[in-house]
mmCIF file of C-alpha atoms and ligand atoms in Angstrom:
data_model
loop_
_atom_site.group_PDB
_atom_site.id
_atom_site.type_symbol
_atom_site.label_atom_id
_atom_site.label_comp_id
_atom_site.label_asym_id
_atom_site.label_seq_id
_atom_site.Cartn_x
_atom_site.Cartn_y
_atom_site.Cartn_z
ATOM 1 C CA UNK O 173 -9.392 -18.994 -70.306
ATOM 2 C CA UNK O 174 -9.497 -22.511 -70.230
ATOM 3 C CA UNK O 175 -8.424 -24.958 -67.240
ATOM 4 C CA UNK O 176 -5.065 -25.837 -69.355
ATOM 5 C CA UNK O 177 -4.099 -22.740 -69.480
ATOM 6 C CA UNK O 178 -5.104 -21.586 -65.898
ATOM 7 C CA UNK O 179 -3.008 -24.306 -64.584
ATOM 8 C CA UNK O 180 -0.195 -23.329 -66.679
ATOM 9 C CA UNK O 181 -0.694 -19.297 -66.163
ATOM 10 C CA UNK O 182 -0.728 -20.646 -62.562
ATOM 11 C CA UNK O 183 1.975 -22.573 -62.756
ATOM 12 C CA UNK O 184 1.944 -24.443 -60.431
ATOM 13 C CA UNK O 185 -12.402 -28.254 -65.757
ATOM 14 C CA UNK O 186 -15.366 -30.160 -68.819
ATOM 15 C CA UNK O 187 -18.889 -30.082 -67.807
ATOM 16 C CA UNK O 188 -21.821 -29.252 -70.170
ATOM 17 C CA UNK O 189 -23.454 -25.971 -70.335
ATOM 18 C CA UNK O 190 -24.793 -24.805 -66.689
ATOM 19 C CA UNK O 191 -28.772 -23.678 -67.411
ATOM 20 C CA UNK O 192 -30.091 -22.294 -64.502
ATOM 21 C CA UNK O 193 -33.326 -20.723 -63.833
ATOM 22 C CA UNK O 194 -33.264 -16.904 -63.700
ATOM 23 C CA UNK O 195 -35.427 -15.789 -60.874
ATOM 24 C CA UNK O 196 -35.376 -11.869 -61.955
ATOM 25 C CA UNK O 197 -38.270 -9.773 -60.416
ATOM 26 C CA UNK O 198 -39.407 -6.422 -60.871
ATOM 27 C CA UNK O 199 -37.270 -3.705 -61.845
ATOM 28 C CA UNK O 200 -36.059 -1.682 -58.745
ATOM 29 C CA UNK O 201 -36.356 -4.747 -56.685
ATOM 30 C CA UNK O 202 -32.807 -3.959 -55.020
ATOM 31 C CA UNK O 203 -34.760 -1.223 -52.032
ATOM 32 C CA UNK O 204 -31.726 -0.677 -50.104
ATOM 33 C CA UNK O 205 -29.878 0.643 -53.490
ATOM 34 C CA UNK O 206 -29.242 -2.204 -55.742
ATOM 35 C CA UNK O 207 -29.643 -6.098 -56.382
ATOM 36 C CA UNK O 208 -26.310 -7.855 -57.513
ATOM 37 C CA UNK O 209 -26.502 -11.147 -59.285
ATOM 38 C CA UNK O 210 -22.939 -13.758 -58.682
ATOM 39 C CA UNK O 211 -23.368 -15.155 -62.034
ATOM 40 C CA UNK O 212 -21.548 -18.819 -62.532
ATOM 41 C CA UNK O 213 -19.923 -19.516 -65.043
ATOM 42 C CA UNK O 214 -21.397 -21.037 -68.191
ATOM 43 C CA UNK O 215 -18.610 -23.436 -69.560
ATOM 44 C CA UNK O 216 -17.176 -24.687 -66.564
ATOM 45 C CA UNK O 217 -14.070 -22.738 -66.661
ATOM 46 C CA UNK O 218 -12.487 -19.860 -64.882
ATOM 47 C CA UNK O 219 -14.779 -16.344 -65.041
ATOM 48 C CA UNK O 220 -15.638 -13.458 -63.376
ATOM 49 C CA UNK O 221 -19.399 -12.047 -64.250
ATOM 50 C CA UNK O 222 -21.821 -9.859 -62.034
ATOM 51 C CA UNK O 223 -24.711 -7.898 -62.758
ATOM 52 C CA UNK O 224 -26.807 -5.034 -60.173
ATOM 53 C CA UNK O 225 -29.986 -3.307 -60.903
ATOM 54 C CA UNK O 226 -30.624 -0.648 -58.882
ATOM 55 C CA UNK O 227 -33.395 0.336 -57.220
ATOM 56 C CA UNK O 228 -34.275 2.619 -60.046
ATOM 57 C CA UNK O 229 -33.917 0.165 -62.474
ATOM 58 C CA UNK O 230 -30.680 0.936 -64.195
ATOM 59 C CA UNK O 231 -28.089 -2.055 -64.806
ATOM 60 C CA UNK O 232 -24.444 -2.218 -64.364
ATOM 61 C CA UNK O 233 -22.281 -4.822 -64.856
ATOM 62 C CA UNK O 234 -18.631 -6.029 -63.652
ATOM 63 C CA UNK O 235 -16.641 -8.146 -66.056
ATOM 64 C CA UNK O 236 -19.278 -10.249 -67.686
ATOM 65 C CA UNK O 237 -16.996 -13.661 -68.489
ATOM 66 C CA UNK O 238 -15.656 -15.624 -71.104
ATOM 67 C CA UNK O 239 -16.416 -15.211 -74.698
ATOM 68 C CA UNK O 240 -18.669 -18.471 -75.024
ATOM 69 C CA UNK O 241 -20.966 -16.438 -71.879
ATOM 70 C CA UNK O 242 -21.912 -13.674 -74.403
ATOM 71 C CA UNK O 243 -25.179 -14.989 -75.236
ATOM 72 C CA UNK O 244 -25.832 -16.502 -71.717
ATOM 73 C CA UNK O 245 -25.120 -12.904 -70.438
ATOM 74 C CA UNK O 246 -27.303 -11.389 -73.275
ATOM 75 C CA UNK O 247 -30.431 -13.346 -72.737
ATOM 76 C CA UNK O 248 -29.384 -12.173 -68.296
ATOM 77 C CA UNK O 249 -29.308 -8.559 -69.837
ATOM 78 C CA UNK O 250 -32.041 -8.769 -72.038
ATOM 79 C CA UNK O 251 -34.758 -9.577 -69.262
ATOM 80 C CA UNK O 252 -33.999 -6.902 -66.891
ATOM 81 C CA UNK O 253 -33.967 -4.271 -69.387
ATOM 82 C CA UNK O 254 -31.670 -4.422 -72.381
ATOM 83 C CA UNK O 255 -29.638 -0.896 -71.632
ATOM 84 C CA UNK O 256 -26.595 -1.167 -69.666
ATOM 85 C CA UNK O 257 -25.742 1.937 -67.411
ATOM 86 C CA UNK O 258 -22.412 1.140 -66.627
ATOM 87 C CA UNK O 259 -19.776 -1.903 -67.186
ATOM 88 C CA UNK O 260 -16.613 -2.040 -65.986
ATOM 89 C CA UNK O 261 -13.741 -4.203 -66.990
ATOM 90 C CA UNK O 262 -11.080 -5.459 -64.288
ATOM 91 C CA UNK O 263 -8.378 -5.829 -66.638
ATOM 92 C CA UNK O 264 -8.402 -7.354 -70.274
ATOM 93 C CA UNK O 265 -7.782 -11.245 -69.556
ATOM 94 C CA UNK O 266 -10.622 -13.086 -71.400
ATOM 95 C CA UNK O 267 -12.596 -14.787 -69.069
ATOM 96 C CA UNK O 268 -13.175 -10.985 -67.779
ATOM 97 C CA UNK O 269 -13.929 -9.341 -71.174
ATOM 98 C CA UNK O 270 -14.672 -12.207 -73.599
ATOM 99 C CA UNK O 271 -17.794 -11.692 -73.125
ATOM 100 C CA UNK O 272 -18.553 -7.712 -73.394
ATOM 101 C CA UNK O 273 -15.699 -8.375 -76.664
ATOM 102 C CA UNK O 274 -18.449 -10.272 -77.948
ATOM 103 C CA UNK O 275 -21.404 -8.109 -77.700
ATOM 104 C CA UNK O 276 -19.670 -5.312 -79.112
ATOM 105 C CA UNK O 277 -19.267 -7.094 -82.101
ATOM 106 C CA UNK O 278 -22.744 -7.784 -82.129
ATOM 107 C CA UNK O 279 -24.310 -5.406 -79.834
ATOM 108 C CA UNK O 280 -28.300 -6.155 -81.174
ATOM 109 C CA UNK O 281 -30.497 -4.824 -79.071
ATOM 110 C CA UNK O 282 -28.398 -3.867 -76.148
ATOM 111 C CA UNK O 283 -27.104 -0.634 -75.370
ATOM 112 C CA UNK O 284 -24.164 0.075 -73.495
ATOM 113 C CA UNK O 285 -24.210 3.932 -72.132
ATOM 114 C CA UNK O 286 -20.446 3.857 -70.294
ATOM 115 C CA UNK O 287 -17.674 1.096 -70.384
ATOM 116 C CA UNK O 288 -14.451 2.205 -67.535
ATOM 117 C CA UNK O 289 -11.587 0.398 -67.777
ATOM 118 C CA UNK O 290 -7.940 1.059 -66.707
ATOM 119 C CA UNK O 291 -6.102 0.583 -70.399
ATOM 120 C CA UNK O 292 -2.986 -1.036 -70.902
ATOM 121 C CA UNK O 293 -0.132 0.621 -72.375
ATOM 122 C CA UNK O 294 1.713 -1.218 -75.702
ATOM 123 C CA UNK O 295 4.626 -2.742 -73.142
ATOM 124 C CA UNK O 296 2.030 -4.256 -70.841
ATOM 125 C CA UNK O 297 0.109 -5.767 -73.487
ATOM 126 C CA UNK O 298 2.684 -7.566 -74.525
ATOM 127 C CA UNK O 299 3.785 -9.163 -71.052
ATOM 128 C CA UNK O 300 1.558 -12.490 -71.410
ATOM 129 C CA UNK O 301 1.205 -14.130 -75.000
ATOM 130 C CA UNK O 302 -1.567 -15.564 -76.181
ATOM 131 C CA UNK O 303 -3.176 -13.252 -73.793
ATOM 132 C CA UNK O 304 -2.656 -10.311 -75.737
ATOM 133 C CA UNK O 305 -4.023 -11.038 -78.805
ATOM 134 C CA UNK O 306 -7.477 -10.657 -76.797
ATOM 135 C CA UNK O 307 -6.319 -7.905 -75.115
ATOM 136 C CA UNK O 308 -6.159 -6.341 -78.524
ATOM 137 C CA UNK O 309 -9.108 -7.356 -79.893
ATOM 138 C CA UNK O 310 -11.151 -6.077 -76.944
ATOM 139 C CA UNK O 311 -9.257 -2.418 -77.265
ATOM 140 C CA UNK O 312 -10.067 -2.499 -81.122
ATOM 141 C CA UNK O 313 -13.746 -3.002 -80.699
ATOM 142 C CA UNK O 314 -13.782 -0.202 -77.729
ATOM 143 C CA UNK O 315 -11.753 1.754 -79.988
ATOM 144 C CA UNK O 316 -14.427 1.350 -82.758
ATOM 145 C CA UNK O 317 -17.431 2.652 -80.420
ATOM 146 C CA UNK O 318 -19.542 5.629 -81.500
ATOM 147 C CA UNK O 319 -18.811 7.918 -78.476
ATOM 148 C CA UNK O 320 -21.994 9.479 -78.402
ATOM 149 C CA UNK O 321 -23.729 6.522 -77.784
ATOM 150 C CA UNK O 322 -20.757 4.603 -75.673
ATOM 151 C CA UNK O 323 -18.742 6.185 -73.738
ATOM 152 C CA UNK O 324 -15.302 4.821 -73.078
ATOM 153 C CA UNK O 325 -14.252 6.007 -69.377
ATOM 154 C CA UNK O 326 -9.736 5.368 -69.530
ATOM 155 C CA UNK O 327 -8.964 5.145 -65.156
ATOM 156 C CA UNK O 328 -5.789 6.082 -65.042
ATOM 157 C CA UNK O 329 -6.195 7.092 -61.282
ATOM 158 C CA UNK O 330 -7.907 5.274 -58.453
ATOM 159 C CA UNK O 331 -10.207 7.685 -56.204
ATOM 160 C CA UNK O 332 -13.356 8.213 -58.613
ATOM 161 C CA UNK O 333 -16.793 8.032 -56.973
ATOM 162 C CA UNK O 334 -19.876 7.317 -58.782
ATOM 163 C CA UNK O 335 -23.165 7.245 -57.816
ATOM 164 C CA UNK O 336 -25.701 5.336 -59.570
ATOM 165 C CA UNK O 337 -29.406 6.037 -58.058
ATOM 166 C CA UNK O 338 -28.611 3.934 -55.135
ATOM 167 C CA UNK O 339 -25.701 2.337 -56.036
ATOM 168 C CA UNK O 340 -22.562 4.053 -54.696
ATOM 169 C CA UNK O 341 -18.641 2.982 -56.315
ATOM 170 C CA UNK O 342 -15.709 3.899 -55.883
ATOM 171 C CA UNK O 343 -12.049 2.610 -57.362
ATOM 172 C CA UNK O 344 -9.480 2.051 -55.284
ATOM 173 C CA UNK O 345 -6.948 0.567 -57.782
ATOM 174 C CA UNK O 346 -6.145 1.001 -61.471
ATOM 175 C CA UNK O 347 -3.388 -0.487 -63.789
ATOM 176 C CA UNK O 348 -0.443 -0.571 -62.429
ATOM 177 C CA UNK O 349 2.615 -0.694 -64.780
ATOM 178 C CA UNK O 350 5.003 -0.308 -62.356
ATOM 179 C CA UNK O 351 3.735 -4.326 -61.408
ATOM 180 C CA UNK O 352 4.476 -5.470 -64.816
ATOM 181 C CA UNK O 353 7.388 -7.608 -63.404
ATOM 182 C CA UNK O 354 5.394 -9.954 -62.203
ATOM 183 C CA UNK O 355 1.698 -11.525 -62.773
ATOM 184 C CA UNK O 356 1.547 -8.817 -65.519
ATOM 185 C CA UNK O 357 -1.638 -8.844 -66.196
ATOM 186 C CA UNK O 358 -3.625 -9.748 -62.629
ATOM 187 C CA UNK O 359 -1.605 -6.969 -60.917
ATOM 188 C CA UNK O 360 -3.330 -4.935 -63.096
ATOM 189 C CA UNK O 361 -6.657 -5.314 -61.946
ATOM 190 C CA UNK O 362 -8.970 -2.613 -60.844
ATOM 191 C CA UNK O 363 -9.907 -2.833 -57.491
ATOM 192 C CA UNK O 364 -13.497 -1.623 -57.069
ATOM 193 C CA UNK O 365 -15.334 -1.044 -53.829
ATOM 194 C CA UNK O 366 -19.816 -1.097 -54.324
ATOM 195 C CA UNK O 367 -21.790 -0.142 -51.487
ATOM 196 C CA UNK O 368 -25.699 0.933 -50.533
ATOM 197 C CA UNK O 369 -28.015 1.638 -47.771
ATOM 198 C CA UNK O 370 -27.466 -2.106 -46.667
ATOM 199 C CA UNK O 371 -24.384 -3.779 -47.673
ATOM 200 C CA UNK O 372 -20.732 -3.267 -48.813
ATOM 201 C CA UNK O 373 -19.420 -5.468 -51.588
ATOM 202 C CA UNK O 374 -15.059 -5.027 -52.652
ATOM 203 C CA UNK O 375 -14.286 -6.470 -56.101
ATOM 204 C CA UNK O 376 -10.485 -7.303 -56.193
ATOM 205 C CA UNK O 377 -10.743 -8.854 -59.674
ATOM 206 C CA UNK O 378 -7.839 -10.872 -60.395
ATOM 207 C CA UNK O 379 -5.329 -8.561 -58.224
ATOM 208 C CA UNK O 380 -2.293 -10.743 -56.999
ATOM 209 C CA UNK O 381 -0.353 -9.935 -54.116
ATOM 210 C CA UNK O 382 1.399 -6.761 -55.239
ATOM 211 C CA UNK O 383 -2.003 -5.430 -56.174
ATOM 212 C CA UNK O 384 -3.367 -6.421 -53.181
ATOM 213 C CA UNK O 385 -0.940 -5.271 -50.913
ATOM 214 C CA UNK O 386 -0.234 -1.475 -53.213
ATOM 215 C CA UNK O 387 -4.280 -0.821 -52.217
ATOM 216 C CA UNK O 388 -3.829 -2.230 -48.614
ATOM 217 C CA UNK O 389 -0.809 0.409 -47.784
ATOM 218 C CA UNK O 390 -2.885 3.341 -50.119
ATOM 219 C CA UNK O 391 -5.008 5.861 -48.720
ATOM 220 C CA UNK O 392 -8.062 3.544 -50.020
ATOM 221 C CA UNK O 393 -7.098 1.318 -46.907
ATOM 222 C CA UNK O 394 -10.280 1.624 -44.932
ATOM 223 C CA UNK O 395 -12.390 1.658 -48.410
ATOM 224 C CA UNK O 396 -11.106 -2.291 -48.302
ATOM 225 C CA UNK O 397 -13.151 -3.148 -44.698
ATOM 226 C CA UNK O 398 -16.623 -4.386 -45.825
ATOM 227 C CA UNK O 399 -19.638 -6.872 -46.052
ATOM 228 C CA UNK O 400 -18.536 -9.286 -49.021
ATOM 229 C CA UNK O 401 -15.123 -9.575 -50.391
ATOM 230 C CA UNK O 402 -14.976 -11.374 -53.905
ATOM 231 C CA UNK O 403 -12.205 -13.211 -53.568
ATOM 232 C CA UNK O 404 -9.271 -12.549 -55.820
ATOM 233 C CA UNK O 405 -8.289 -14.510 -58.966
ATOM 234 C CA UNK O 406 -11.052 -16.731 -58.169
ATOM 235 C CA UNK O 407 -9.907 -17.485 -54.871
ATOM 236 C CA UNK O 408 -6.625 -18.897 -55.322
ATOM 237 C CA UNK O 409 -2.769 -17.006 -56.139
ATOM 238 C CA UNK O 410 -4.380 -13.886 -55.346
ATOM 239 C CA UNK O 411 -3.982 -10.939 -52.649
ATOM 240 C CA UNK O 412 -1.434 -12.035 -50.211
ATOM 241 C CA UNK O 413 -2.463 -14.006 -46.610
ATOM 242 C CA UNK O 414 -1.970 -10.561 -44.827
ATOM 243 C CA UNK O 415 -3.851 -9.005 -47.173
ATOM 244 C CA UNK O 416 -6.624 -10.801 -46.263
ATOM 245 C CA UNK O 417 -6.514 -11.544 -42.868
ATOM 246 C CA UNK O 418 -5.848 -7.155 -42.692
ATOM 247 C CA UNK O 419 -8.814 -5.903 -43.949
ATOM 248 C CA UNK O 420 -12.223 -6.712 -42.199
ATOM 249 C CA UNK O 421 -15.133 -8.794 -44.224
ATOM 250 C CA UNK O 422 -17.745 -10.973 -43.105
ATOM 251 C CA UNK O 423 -18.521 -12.870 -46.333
ATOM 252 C CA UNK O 424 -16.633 -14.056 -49.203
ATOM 253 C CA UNK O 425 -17.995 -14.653 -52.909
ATOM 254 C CA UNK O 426 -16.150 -17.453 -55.402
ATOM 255 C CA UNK O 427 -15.982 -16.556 -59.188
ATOM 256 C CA UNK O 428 -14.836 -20.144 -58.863
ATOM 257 C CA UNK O 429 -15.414 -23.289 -61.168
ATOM 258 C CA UNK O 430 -15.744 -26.873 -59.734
ATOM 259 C CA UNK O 431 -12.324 -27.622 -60.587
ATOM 260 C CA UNK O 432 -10.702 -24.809 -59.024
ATOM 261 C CA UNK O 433 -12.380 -25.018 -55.742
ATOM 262 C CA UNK O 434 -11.145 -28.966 -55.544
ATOM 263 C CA UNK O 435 -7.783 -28.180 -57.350
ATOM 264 C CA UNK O 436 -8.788 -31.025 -59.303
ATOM 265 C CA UNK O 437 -6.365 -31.203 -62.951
ATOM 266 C CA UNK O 438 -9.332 -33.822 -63.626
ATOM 267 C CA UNK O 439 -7.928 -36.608 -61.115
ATOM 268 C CA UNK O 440 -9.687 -35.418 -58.664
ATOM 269 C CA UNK O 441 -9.255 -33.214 -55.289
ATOM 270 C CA UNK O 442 -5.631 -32.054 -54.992
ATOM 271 C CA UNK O 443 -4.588 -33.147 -57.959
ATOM 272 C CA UNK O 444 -3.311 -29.562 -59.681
ATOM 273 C CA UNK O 445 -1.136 -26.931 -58.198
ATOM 274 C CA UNK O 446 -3.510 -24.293 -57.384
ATOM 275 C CA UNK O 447 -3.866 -22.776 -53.983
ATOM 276 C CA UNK O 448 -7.666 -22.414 -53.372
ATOM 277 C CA UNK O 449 -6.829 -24.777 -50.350
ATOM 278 C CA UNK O 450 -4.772 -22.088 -48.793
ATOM 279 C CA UNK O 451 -7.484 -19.563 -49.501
ATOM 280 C CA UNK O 452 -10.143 -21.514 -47.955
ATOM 281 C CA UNK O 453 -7.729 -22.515 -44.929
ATOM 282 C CA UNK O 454 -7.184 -18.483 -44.263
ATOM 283 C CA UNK O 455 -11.123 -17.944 -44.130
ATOM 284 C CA UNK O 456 -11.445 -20.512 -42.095
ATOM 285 C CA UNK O 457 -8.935 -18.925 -39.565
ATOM 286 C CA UNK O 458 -10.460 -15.894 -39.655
ATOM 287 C CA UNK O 459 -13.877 -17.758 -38.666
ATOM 288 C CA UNK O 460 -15.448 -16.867 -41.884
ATOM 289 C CA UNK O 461 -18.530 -18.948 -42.705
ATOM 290 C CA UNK O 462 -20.646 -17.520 -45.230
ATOM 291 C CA UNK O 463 -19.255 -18.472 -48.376
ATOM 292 C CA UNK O 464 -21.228 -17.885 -52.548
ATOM 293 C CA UNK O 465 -19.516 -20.286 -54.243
ATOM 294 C CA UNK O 466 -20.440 -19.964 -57.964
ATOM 295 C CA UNK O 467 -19.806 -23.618 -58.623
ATOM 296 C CA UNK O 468 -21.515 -24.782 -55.241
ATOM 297 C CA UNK O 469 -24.901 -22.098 -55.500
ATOM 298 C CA UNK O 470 -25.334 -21.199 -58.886
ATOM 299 C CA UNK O 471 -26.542 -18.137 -59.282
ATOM 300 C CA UNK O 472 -26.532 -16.571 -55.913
ATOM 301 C CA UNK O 473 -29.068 -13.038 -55.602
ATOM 302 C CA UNK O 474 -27.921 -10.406 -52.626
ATOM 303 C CA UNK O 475 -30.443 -7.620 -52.051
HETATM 304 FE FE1 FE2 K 1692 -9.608 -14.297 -64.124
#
C-alpha cells in the first residue's frame, strides 16, 4: 500500500531500497524459545513483516509485507533455513500479504508447511476497492495450494493455542464481520498473542478501535497484558486510547515507515492527517520508553 493511498484509506513516503546487513546466527539461537526479527520495510512504505526461529530451529513468520518485499523476505528466509513452519496472515490488505502472494506464485526453494488466516467472506471482500482485487488474488493462490504439502489453517474462532518447540501462540481475535461497518478491513485483523520462557510479544495487526476494544472486553482480556505490544496499524488510527492505556506493556514495536512516524505527506513533520502523534503522546503518558521503530532501528533482533 503506498503512502497515497494510506493517507487517503486514512483519511485524514520515496526513499530507495533499505539494504541492511542481516546479522543471523546459528539456528536455535533464540534459548529462551524463539528469536523474532522486526523486519523494516523495504520500499519505504507502510508494512508489517516479522520472522522467529525457535530454539529448535523451525521458522514462522507474521505477515511478511508488501509485494515488492518478496524477494527481500526470500533471501531473510532463505539463510535461516528455507522451510517455513508456520505463517500467519493478519488480514488480506497488501502490505500484510503482498509478499507471501508473491512467493506462492513462485515458491522456488521455499516450503511453506501451514499458512492460518481468518478468511473473508464474499460481502467483506468487497467493502474496500482496489483492496479487494488483492484480497482475491491472495485467496486464489491459497486456494491453488497442494494440501499435502501446505496446509491452509481457516480461524474462524479466536482461542487456538499452538506450540511451536519453544514458541507458544495463541489468537485472541479473528475476522470479525459483524465490524464490517466500519474500517472493513483493519477490524478484521487477527489479534495474536507469542510468548516463551522470557518474553511476551501481542501482535494487533492492523485492528482499529472496534477490534481493539471487542478483544479488550473478551475473555482473551488478560492474554492482552505483556512485554512488547506491536502497535496497531502501524501506530497510528488503531486500537482506541483506552485500549491502550488498559492493557499492561512495557515496550512498543513500530511497523512504521519514516513518513508515518513524522506524519510527513512529503512537506515535512505534520504535514498529513495521520495520528502517530497521538499514539506516541499516549506512550509517553503511560511512561513508556523503549520504543523499535522500524524506520528509526532497522532491523531490530529480540532474543
Ligand atoms: Fe497495514
Amino acid at each position: 500500500m503506498k503512502r497515497r493511498d494510506f493517507l487517503r484509506i486514512s483519511l485524514l513516503g520515496g526513499a530507495a531500497a533499505t539494504i541492511l546487513p542481516i546479522n543471523l546466527s546459528a539456528k536455535g539461537s533464540g534459548k529462551s524459545g524463539f528469536t523474532l526479527w522486526q523486519i523494516p520495510s523495504q520500499v519505504d512504505t507502510i508494512g508489517n513483516s516479522y520472522v522467529f526461529q525457535t530454539d529448535k530451529g523451525r521458522l514462522v513468520v507474521m505477515d511478511g509485507g508488501m509485494n515488492e518485499e518478496a524477494p527481500f523476505l526470500r533471501g531473510f528466509l532463505s539463510a535461516l533455513g528455507c522451510e517455513v513452519e508456520a505463517w500467519f496472515i493478519s488480514h488480506p490488505h497488501n502490505d500484510h500479504m503482498g509478499a507471501l502472494t508473491e512467493i506462492l506464485k513462485k515458491p522456488g526453494d521455499l516450503k511453506i508447511k501451514k499458512i492460518y488466516h481468518s478468511r473473508f467472506s464474499e460481502s467483506l471482500i468487497d467493502r474496500e476497492e482496489p483492496y479487494n482485487i488483492y484480497a482475491r488474488e491472495f485467496y486464489a493462490e491459497l486456494d491453488k495450494l497442494d494440501p499435502t504439502v501446505t496446509e491452509v489453517i481457516d480461524l474462524k474462532e479466536p482461542g487456538l493455542e499452538l506450540k511451536i518447540d519453544g514458541m507458544n501462540l495463541k489468537i485472541l481475535g479473528v475476522t470479525n464481520e459483524e465490524l464490517a461497518y466500519t474500517n472493513p478491513y483493519n477490524n478484521s485483523s487477527m489479534i495474536i498473542r507469542v510468548w516463551d520462557r522470557a518474553k511476551s510479544i501481542v501482535f494487533l495487526g492492523d485492528a482499529g478501535i472496534e477490534c481493539g476494544d471487542k478483544v479488550l472486553n473478551s475473555a482473551y482480556r488478560n492474554d492482552l497484558d505483556c512485554d512488547y505490544l506491536q502497535m496497531a496499524h502501524h501506530g497510528q488510527q488503531g486500537c482506541s486510547e483506552d485500549f491502550y492505556k488498559t492493557i499492561k506493556f512495557r515496550a512498543c514495536l513500530w511497523p512504521t515507515p519514516t513518513w508515518v512516524w513524522n506524519n510527513d505527506a512529503g512537506g515535512g513533520i505534520n504535514t498529513a492527517h495521520l495520528k502517530t502523534f497521538d499514539t506516541r503522546r499516549w506512550m509517553d503518558e503511560i511512561g513508556i520508553t523503549e520504543h523499535h521503530v522500524s524506520c528509526l532501528e532497522g532491523l531490530y533482533r529480540l532474543d
